Amino acid sequence: MAEARATLLVIEDDAEIRRFLRSALAAEGYKVVESANAHRGLVDAASHKPDLAIVDLGLPDFDGLQVIRGIRGWSPMPIVVLSARAREHAKIEALDAGADDYVTKPFGVGELLARIRVALRHRARSREGVVVLVLGEATVDLEARKVTRRGKDIHLTPIEYRLLACLAAHLGMVVTHRQLLTEVWGPTHQADTHYLRIYMKQLRDKLESDPLRPRHFVTETGVGYRLVCDD
Ligand code: CA
């Protein structure tokens, strides 16, 4: 499996967590590069060109948010935050800075590995140019802009389609309210989260088997939404 040989950069000042991550990630077949501070992390990100970075926010020299912004300045590599900051505000800040996902400490290694797999798969998909998503009974062809459910065409309004396309561009990963509002409605609507609730409900009604218990259009409470597709 190609993704098992991926190189992961771990930017984390806690030596014990680094040691734990090194052995857990190596056991999955990943190559691991470790950086103990933010400055080193930025240097290693540029020199090792890892396939994904795991970034702690509380770093001794400067904040992990600056590391995220720094990497985003030149690279689309997936960034998964691993932080003790569990408040919604901290997650939103990191995601808006350019992180793709967020795992809070104390963390389960299974959850972290799952997030890493999703992020790497997403990267592979965008390289291969995969454009058809399967969401249970529904199929979304992003190139043809065609949505079907049990073989029947489903009509989406332009706004519904843009919202779906924006989530699909970050498939499997969290997209914040602000990102969605900016991309779909424009920068003057960053605070209009009620738009999202309305249109998300419409998408769920049209595409989820059980709109009240959505499997694909998943709410990340207080933070945003995540589109989960079937493999
Ligand atoms: Ca730390």
Coordinates of C-alpha atoms and ligand atoms in Angstrom, one line a residue:
M1 CA 0.0 0.0 0.0
A2 CA 1.6 3.3 -1.2
E3 CA 0.2 5.3 1.7
A4 CA 1.9 3.0 4.3
R5 CA 5.3 4.2 3.1
A6 CA 4.4 7.8 3.5
T7 CA 6.8 10.1 5.4
L8 CA 5.1 11.8 8.4
L9 CA 6.6 14.8 10.2
V10 CA 5.9 15.1 13.9
I11 CA 6.3 18.6 15.3
E12 CA 5.9 18.0 19.1
D13 CA 8.0 19.2 22.0
D14 CA 6.9 16.5 24.5
A15 CA 9.6 13.8 24.1
E16 CA 7.3 11.1 25.6
I17 CA 4.6 11.8 23.1
R18 CA 7.1 11.8 20.3
R19 CA 8.5 8.4 21.3
F20 CA 4.9 7.0 21.5
L21 CA 4.0 8.4 18.1
R22 CA 7.3 7.2 16.6
S23 CA 6.6 3.6 17.5
A24 CA 2.9 3.7 16.7
L25 CA 3.5 5.3 13.3
A26 CA 6.5 3.1 12.5
A27 CA 4.3 0.0 13.3
E28 CA 2.0 1.1 10.6
G29 CA 4.8 1.3 8.1
Y30 CA 5.2 5.1 8.1
K31 CA 8.6 6.8 8.0
V32 CA 8.8 9.3 10.8
V33 CA 10.7 12.6 11.0
E34 CA 10.6 14.4 14.4
S35 CA 11.0 18.1 15.3
A36 CA 11.0 19.2 18.9
N37 CA 10.2 22.9 18.3
A38 CA 8.4 25.1 15.8
H39 CA 11.4 26.5 14.1
R40 CA 12.9 23.1 13.6
G41 CA 9.5 21.9 12.3
L42 CA 9.4 24.5 9.6
V43 CA 12.9 23.7 8.5
D44 CA 12.2 19.9 8.5
A45 CA 8.9 20.5 6.6
A46 CA 10.8 22.3 3.8
S47 CA 13.8 19.9 3.7
H48 CA 12.1 16.5 4.2
K49 CA 9.0 17.3 2.1
P50 CA 6.9 14.9 4.2
D51 CA 3.5 13.6 2.9
L52 CA 1.8 14.9 6.1
A53 CA 2.6 16.9 9.2
I54 CA 1.3 16.3 12.7
V55 CA 1.5 19.6 14.5
D56 CA 1.3 20.4 18.3
L57 CA 0.1 23.9 19.0
G58 CA 1.8 24.5 22.4
L59 CA 5.5 24.6 21.2
P60 CA 8.4 26.2 23.2
D61 CA 9.6 28.8 20.7
F62 CA 6.5 29.9 18.9
D63 CA 2.9 28.9 18.5
G64 CA 1.9 25.9 16.3
L65 CA -0.5 28.2 14.5
Q66 CA 2.4 30.0 13.0
V67 CA 3.9 26.6 11.9
I68 CA 0.6 25.8 10.1
R69 CA 0.5 29.2 8.4
G70 CA 4.2 28.9 7.5
I71 CA 3.7 25.5 5.8
R72 CA 0.5 26.6 4.1
G73 CA 2.5 29.5 2.6
W74 CA 4.2 27.1 0.2
S75 CA 2.7 23.6 0.6
P76 CA -0.7 21.9 0.4
M77 CA 0.6 18.9 2.5
P78 CA -2.1 17.6 4.9
I79 CA -1.7 19.0 8.4
V80 CA -3.3 17.2 11.4
V81 CA -3.2 19.2 14.6
L82 CA -2.6 17.2 17.8
S83 CA -3.2 19.5 20.7
A84 CA -4.4 19.7 24.3
R85 CA -6.4 22.8 23.4
A86 CA -9.8 21.2 23.3
R87 CA -12.0 24.3 23.0
E88 CA -14.0 24.9 19.9
H89 CA -12.3 28.3 19.4
A90 CA -8.9 26.7 19.3
K91 CA -10.0 24.1 16.7
I92 CA -11.6 26.8 14.5
E93 CA -8.4 28.9 14.7
A94 CA -6.2 26.0 13.7
L95 CA -8.5 24.9 10.9
D96 CA -8.9 28.5 9.6
A97 CA -5.1 28.8 9.7
G98 CA -5.0 25.9 7.2
A99 CA -5.0 22.7 9.2
D100 CA -7.0 19.8 7.7
D101 CA -8.0 18.1 10.9
Y102 CA -7.7 18.2 14.6
V103 CA -7.2 15.5 17.3
T104 CA -7.3 16.5 21.0
K105 CA -5.0 15.2 23.7
P106 CA -5.3 12.8 25.4
F107 CA -5.8 11.0 22.2
G108 CA -6.6 7.4 21.1
V109 CA -4.0 6.2 18.7
G110 CA -6.7 4.5 16.6
E111 CA -8.4 7.9 16.1
L112 CA -5.2 9.6 15.1
L113 CA -4.3 6.8 12.6
A114 CA -7.8 7.0 11.1
R115 CA -7.4 10.8 10.6
I116 CA -4.0 10.3 9.0
R117 CA -5.3 7.7 6.6
V118 CA -8.2 10.0 5.6
A119 CA -5.9 12.9 5.0
L120 CA -3.4 10.8 2.9
R121 CA -6.2 9.2 0.9
H122 CA -7.6 12.7 0.2
R123 CA -4.2 13.8 -1.1
A124 CA -4.0 10.6 -3.3
R125 CA -7.5 11.2 -4.6
S126 CA -6.8 14.8 -5.6
R127 CA -3.7 13.7 -7.4
E128 CA -5.5 10.9 -9.3
G129 CA -8.4 13.4 -10.0
V130 CA -11.1 11.1 -8.6
V131 CA -14.4 12.9 -9.3
V132 CA -17.1 10.4 -8.4
L133 CA -18.2 10.2 -4.7
V134 CA -20.4 7.5 -3.3
L135 CA -22.6 8.6 -0.4
G136 CA -24.7 5.6 0.5
E137 CA -27.6 5.6 -2.0
A138 CA -26.4 8.7 -3.7
T139 CA -23.6 9.3 -6.2
V140 CA -22.0 12.6 -6.9
D141 CA -20.1 13.2 -10.2
L142 CA -18.2 16.4 -9.5
E143 CA -16.9 16.7 -13.1
A144 CA -20.3 16.3 -14.7
R145 CA -22.0 18.1 -11.8
K146 CA -24.5 15.3 -11.7
V147 CA -26.1 13.9 -8.5
T148 CA -28.1 10.8 -8.5
R149 CA -29.9 8.7 -5.9
R150 CA -30.8 5.1 -6.5
G151 CA -30.2 5.9 -10.2
K152 CA -32.5 8.9 -10.4
D153 CA -31.3 12.4 -11.0
I154 CA -31.4 14.7 -8.0
H155 CA -31.7 18.4 -8.6
L156 CA -29.5 20.6 -6.4
T157 CA -29.8 24.3 -6.3
P158 CA -26.6 26.2 -7.2
I159 CA -26.0 27.0 -3.6
E160 CA -26.6 23.4 -2.5
Y161 CA -24.2 22.3 -5.2
R162 CA -21.5 24.8 -4.2
L163 CA -21.8 23.7 -0.6
L164 CA -21.5 20.1 -1.5
A165 CA -18.5 20.8 -3.8
C166 CA -16.7 22.8 -1.1
L167 CA -17.1 19.9 1.4
A168 CA -16.0 17.4 -1.3
A169 CA -12.9 19.5 -1.8
H170 CA -11.9 18.6 1.8
L171 CA -13.4 15.1 1.7
G172 CA -13.3 13.4 5.1
M173 CA -11.9 16.4 6.8
V174 CA -13.4 19.3 8.9
V175 CA -14.3 22.5 7.1
T176 CA -15.1 25.4 9.4
H177 CA -18.3 27.5 9.2
R178 CA -16.3 30.4 8.2
Q179 CA -14.5 28.5 5.3
L180 CA -17.9 27.3 4.0
L181 CA -19.6 30.6 4.3
T182 CA -16.7 32.4 2.6
E183 CA -16.4 29.9 -0.3
V184 CA -20.1 29.5 -0.9
W185 CA -21.7 32.9 -0.1
G186 CA -18.6 35.2 0.0
P187 CA -16.5 37.0 2.6
T188 CA -19.4 39.3 3.7
H189 CA -21.3 36.4 5.0
Q190 CA -18.8 34.9 7.4
A191 CA -21.2 35.2 10.4
D192 CA -24.3 33.8 8.7
T193 CA -24.1 30.3 10.2
H194 CA -27.9 30.0 9.9
Y195 CA -27.5 29.8 6.1
L196 CA -25.4 26.6 6.7
R197 CA -28.0 25.0 8.9
I198 CA -30.7 25.6 6.3
Y199 CA -28.8 24.4 3.3
M200 CA -27.2 21.5 5.2
K201 CA -30.7 20.3 6.1
Q202 CA -31.7 20.5 2.5
L203 CA -28.7 18.5 1.4
R204 CA -29.4 15.9 4.0
D205 CA -33.0 15.7 3.1
K206 CA -32.0 15.1 -0.6
L207 CA -29.0 12.8 -0.1
E208 CA -29.1 11.1 3.3
S209 CA -31.0 7.8 3.9
D210 CA -31.9 9.0 7.4
P211 CA -31.6 12.9 7.4
L212 CA -32.0 13.0 11.1
R213 CA -29.0 10.7 11.7
P214 CA -26.7 11.8 8.9
R215 CA -23.8 9.5 8.0
H216 CA -22.3 11.6 5.3
F217 CA -23.0 15.3 6.1
V218 CA -21.5 15.2 9.6
T219 CA -21.8 18.0 12.1
E220 CA -18.7 19.0 14.0
T221 CA -20.4 20.8 16.9
G222 CA -19.5 24.5 17.1
V223 CA -16.8 24.1 14.5
G224 CA -18.1 23.1 11.1
Y225 CA -19.0 20.1 8.9
R226 CA -17.3 17.1 7.4
L227 CA -18.3 15.1 4.3
V228 CA -17.7 11.4 4.8
C229 CA -18.0 9.2 1.7
D230 CA -18.1 5.4 1.2
D231 CA -14.9 3.9 -0.1
Ligands
CA1 CA 3.4 20.9 23.6

